[in-house]
PDB file of C-alpha atoms and ligand atoms in Angstrom:
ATOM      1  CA  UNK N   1      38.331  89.402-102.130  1.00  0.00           C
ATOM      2  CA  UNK N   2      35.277  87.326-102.442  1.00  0.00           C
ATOM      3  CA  UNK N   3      32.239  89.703-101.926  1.00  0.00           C
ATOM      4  CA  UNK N   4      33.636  93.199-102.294  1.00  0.00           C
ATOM      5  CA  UNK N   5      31.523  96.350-102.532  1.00  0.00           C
ATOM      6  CA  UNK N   6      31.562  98.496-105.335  1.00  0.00           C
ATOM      7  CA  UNK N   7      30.377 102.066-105.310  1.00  0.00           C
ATOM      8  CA  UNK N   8      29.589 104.309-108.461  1.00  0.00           C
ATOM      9  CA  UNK N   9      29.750 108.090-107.942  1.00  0.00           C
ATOM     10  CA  UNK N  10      26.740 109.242-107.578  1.00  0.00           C
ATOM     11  CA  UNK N  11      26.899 113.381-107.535  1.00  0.00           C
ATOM     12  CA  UNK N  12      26.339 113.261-111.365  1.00  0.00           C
ATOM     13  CA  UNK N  13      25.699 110.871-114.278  1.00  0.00           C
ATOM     14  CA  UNK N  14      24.041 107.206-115.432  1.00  0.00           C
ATOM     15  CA  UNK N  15      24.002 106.594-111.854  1.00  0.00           C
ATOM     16  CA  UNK N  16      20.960 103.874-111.987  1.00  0.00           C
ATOM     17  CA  UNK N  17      22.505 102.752-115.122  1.00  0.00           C
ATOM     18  CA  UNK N  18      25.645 101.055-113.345  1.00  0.00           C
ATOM     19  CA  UNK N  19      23.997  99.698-110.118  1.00  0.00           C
ATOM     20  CA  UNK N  20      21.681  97.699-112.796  1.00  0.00           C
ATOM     21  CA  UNK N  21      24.416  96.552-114.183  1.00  0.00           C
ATOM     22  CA  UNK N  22      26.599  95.351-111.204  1.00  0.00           C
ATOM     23  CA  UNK N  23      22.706  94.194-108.959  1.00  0.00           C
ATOM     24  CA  UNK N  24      22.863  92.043-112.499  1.00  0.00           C
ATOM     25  CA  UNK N  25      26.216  90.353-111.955  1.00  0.00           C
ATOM     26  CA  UNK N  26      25.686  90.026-107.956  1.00  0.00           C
ATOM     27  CA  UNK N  27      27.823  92.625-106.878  1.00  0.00           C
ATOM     28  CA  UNK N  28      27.438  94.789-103.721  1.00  0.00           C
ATOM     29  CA  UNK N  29      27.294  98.288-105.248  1.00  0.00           C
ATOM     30  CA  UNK N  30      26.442 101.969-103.501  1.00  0.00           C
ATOM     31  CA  UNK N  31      25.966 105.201-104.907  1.00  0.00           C
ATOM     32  CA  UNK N  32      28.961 107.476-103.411  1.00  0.00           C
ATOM     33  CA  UNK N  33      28.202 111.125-102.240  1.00  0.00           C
ATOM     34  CA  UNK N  34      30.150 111.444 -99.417  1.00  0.00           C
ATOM     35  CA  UNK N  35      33.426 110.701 -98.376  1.00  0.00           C
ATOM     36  CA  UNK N  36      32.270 107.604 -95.508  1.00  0.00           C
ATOM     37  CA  UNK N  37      30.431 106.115 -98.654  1.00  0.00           C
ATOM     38  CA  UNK N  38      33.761 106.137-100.065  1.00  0.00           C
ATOM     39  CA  UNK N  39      35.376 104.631 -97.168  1.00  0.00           C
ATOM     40  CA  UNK N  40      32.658 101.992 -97.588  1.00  0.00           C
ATOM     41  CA  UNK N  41      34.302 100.710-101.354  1.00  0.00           C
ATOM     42  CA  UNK N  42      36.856  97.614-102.646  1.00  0.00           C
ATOM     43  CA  UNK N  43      36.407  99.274-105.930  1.00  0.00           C
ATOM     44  CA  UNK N  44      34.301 102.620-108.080  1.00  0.00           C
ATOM     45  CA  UNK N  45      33.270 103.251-111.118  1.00  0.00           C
ATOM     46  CA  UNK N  46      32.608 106.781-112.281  1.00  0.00           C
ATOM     47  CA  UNK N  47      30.081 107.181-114.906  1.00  0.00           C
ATOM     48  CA  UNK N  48      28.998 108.742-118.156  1.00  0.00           C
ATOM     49  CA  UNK N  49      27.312 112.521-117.756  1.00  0.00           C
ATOM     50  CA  UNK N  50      29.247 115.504-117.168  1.00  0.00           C
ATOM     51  CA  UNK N  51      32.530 115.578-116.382  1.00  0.00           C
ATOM     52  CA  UNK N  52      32.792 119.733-116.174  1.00  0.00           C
ATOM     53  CA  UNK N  53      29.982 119.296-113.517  1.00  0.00           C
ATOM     54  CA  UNK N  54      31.216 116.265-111.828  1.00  0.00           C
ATOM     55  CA  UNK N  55      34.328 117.882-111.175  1.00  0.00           C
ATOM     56  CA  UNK N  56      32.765 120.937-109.478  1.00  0.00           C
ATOM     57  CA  UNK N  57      30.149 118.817-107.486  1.00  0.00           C
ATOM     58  CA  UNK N  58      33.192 116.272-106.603  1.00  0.00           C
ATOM     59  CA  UNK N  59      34.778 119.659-104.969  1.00  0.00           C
ATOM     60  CA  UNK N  60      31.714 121.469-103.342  1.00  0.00           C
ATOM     61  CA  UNK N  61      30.960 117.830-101.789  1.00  0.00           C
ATOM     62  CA  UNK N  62      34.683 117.239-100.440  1.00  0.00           C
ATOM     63  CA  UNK N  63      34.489 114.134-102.293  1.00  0.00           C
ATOM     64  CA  UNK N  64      37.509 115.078-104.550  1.00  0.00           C
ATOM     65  CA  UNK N  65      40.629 114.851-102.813  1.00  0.00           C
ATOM     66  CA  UNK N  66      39.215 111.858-100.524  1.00  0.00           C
ATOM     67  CA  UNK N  67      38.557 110.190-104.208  1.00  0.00           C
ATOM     68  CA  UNK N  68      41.893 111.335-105.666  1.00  0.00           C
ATOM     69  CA  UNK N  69      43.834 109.778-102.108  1.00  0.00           C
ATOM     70  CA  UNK N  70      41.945 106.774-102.623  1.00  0.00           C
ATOM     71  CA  UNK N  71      42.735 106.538-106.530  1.00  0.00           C
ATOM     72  CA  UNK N  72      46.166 107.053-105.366  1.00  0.00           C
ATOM     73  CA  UNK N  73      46.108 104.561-102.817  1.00  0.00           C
ATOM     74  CA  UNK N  74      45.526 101.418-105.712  1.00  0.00           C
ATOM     75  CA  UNK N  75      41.432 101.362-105.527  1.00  0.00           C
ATOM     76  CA  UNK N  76      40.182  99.729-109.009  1.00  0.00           C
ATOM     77  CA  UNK N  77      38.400 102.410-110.506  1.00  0.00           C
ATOM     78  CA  UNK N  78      36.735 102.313-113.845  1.00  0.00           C
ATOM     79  CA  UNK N  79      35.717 105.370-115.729  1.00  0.00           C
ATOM     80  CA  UNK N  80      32.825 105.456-119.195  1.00  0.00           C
ATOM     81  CA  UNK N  81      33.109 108.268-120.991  1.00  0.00           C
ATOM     82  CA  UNK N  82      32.866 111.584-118.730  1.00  0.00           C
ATOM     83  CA  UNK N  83      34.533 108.856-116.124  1.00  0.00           C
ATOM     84  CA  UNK N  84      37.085 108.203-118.743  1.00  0.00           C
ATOM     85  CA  UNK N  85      37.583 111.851-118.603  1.00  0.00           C
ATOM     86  CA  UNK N  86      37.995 112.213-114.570  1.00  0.00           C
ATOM     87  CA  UNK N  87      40.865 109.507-114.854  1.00  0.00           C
ATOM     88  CA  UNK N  88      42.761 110.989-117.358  1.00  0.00           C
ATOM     89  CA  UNK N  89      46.045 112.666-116.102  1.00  0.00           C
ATOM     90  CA  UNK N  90      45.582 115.491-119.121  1.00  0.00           C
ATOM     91  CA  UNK N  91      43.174 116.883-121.084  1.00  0.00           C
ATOM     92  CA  UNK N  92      42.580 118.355-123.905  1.00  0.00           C
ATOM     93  CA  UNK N  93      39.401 120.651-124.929  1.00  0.00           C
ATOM     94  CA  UNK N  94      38.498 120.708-121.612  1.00  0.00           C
ATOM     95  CA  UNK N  95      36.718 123.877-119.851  1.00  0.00           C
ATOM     96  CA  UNK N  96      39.075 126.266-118.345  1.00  0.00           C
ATOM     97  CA  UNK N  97      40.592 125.058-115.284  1.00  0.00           C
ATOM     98  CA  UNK N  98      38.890 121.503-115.340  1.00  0.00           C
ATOM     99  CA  UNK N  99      39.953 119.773-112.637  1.00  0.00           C
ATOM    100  CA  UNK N 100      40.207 115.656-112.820  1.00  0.00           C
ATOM    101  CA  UNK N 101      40.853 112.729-110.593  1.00  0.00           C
ATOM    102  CA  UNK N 102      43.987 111.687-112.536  1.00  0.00           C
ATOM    103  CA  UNK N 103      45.402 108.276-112.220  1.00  0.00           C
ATOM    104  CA  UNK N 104      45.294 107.174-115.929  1.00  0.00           C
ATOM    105  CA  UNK N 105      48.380 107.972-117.733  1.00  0.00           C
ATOM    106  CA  UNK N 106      46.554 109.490-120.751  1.00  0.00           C
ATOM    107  CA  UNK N 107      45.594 112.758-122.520  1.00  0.00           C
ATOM    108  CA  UNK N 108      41.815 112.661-123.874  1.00  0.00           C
ATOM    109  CA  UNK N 109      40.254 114.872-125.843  1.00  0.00           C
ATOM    110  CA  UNK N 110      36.342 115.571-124.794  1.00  0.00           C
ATOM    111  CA  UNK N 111      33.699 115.320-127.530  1.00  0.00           C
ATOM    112  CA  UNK N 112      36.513 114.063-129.776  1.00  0.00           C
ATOM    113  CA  UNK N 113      34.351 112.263-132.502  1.00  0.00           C
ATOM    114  CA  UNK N 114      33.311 116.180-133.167  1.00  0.00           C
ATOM    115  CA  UNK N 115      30.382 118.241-131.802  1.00  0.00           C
ATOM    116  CA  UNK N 116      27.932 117.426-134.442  1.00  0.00           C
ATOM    117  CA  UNK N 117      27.851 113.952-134.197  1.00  0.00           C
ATOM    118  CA  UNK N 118      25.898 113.794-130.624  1.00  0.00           C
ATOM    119  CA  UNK N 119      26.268 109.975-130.652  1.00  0.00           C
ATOM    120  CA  UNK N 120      26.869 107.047-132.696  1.00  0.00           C
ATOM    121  CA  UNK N 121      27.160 103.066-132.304  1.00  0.00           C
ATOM    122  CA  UNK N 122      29.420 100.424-133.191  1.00  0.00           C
ATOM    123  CA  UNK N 123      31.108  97.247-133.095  1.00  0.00           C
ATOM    124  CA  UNK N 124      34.458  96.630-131.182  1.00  0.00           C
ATOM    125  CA  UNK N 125      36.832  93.934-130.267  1.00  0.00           C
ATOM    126  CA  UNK N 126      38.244  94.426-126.662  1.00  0.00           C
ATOM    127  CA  UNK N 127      41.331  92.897-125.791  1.00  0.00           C
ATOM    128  CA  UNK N 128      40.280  90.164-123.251  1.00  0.00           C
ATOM    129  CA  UNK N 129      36.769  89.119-124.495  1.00  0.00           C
ATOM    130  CA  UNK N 130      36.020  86.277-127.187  1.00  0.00           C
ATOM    131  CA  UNK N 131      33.550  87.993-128.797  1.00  0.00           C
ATOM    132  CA  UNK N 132      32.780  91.972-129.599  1.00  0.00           C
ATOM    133  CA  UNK N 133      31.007  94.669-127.947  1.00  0.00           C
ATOM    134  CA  UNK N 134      28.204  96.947-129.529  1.00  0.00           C
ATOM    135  CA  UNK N 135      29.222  99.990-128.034  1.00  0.00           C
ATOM    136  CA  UNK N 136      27.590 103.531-127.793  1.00  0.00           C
ATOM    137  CA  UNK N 137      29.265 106.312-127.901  1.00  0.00           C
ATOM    138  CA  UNK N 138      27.469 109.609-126.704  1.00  0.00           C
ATOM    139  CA  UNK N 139      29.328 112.969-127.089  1.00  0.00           C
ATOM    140  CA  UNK N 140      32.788 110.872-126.233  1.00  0.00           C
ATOM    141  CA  UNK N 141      36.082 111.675-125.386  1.00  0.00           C
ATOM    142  CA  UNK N 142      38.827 109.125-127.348  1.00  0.00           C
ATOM    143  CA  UNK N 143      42.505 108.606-125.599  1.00  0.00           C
ATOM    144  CA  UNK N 144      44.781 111.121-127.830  1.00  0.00           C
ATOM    145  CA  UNK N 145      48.053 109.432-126.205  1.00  0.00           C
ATOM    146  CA  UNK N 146      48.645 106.955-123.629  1.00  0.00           C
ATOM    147  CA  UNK N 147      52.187 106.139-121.799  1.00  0.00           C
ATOM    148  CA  UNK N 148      54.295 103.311-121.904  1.00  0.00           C
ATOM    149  CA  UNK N 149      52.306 101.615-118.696  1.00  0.00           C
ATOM    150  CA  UNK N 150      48.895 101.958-120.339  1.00  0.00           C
ATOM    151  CA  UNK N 151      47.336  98.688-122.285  1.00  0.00           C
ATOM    152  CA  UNK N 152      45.020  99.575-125.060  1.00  0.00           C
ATOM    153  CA  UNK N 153      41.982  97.204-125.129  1.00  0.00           C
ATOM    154  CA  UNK N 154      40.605  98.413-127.473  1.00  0.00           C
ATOM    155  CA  UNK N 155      39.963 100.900-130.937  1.00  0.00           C
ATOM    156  CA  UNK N 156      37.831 102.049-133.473  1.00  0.00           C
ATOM    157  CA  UNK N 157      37.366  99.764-136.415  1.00  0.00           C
ATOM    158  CA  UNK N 158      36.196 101.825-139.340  1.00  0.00           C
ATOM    159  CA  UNK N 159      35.208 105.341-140.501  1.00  0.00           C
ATOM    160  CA  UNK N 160      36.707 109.001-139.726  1.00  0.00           C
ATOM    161  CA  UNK N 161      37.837 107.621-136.317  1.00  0.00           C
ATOM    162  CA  UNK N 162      39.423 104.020-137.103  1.00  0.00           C
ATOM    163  CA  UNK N 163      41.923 103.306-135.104  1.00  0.00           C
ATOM    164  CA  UNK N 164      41.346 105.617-132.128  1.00  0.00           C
ATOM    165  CA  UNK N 165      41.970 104.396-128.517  1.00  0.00           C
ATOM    166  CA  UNK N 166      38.257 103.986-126.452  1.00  0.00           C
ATOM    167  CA  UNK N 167      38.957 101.966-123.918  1.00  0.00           C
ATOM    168  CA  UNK N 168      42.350 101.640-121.857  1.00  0.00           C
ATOM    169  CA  UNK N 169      43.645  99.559-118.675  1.00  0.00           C
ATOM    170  CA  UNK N 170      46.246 100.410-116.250  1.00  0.00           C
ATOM    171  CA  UNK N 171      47.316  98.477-113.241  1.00  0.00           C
ATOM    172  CA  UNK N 172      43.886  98.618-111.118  1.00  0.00           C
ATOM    173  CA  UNK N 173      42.341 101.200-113.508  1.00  0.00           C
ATOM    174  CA  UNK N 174      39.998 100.841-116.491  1.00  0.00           C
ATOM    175  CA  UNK N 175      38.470 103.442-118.719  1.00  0.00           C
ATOM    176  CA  UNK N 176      35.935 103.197-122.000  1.00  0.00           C
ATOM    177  CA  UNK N 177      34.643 106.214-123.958  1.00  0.00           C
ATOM    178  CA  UNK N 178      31.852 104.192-124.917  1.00  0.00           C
ATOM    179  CA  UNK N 179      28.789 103.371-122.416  1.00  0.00           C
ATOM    180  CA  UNK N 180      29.285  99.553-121.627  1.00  0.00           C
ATOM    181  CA  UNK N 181      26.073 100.376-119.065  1.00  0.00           C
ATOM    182  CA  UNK N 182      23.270 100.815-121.686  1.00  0.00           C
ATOM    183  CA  UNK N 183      23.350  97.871-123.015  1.00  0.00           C
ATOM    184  CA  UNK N 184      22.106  94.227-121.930  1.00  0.00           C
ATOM    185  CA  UNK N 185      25.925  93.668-122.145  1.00  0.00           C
ATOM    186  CA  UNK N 186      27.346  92.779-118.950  1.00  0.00           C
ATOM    187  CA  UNK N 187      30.958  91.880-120.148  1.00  0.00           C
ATOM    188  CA  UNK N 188      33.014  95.181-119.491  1.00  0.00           C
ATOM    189  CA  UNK N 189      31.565  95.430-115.509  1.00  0.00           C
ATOM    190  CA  UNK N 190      32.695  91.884-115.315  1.00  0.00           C
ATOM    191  CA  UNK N 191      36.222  92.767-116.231  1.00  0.00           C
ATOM    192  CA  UNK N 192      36.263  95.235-113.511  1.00  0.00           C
ATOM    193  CA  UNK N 193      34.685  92.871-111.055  1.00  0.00           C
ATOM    194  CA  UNK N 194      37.256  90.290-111.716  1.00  0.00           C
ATOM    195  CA  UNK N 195      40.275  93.251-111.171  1.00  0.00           C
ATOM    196  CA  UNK N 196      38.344  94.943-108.270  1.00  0.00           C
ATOM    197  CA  UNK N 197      38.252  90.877-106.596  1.00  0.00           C
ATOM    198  CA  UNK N 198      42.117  90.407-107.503  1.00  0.00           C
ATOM    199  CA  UNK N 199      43.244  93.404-106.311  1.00  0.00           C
TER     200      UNK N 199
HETATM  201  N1  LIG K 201      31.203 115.214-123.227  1.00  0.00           N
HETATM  202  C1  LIG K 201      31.020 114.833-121.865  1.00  0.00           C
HETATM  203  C2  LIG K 201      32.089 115.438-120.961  1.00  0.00           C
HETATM  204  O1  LIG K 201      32.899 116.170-121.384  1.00  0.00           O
HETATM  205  C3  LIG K 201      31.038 113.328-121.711  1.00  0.00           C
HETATM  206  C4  LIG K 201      29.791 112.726-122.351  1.00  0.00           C
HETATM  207  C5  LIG K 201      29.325 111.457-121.725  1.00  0.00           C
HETATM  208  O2  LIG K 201      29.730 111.050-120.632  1.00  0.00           O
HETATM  209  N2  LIG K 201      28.375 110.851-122.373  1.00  0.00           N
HETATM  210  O3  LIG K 201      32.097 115.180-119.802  1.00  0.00           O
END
């Protein structure tokens, strides 16, 4: 697929944040509200904010089951942090009765790096790039366990958290607990651009 479109859900999140970053690279890219914005995508990426709240907007909007269908279906999807969250087949810590858009064949724990620590930064290798990432991590989930068909790109170097999983492929799906979106970085959308154009 040589231009494809690329939407980011847009009911709740870094929005703006992510159509910077794909305008950057050239991309096509749409905020998604509603389902024929949906309809309208090669490939999404659902963002960081609030994944309690994206969840219950995804539902009021009839966005969820459309986006869970599609998911389904093969569409590359990549999910930072909260997004990481509405991939994950399980959770754990999450609200009572928190729905998700499944697909990713992991449990995560939300705001696993503890409730004090609001955010931190760091250096990581990823699996797939020469050089590291500064990544940001802002009240983040981290993958507790992944199954046999998930490839882990990448983990926490040092401190409390060293070797924790925060950031995870499978098949057409990608998922960081850090914010690749903040940053000047560019590197992590153009992973996803390159598996939302060989899909
Ligand atoms: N803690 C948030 C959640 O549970 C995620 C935080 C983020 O996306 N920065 O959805």
């Amino acid at each position: 697929m040589s231009s494809p479109t690329i939407g980011v859900f847009a009911l709740q999140g870094d929005v703006r944040e992510h159509l910077r970053v794909l305008a950057d690279l050239g991309v096509h890219a749409i905020g998604v509200r509603r389902p024929v914005e949906l309809n309208a995508c090669d490939g999404l990426i659902v963002p960081g904010g609030e994944s309690t709240t994206m969840a219950k907007l995804a539902r009021t909007f009839d966005l969820l089951e459309p986006l869970q269908k599609r998911i389904r279906a093969g569409m590359p999807t990549f999910g930072t942090c909260a997004g990481m969250i509405m991939l994950a087949d399980r959770i754990e810590d999450g609200a009572l009765g928190q729905e998700t858009l499944g697909g990713l064949d992991i449990t995560v724990r939300r705001n696993a790096f503890g409730r004090q620590v609001a955010s931190f930064e760091g250096v990581l290798d990823v699996k797939g790039l020469d050089a590291p990432v500064h990544a940001v991590f802002i009240r983040a989930p981290w993958v507790e366990q992944a199954g046999d068909q998930v490839e882990v790109l990448a983990r926490v170097g040092d401190g409390p958290a060293a070797g924790r999983i925060v950031a995870v492929r499978q098949g057409p799906l990608m998922a960081t607990s850090f914010h690749p979106e903040v940053d000047s970085d560019s590197r992590i959308h153009r992973l996803f651009v390159d598996l939302v154009r060989t899909a």
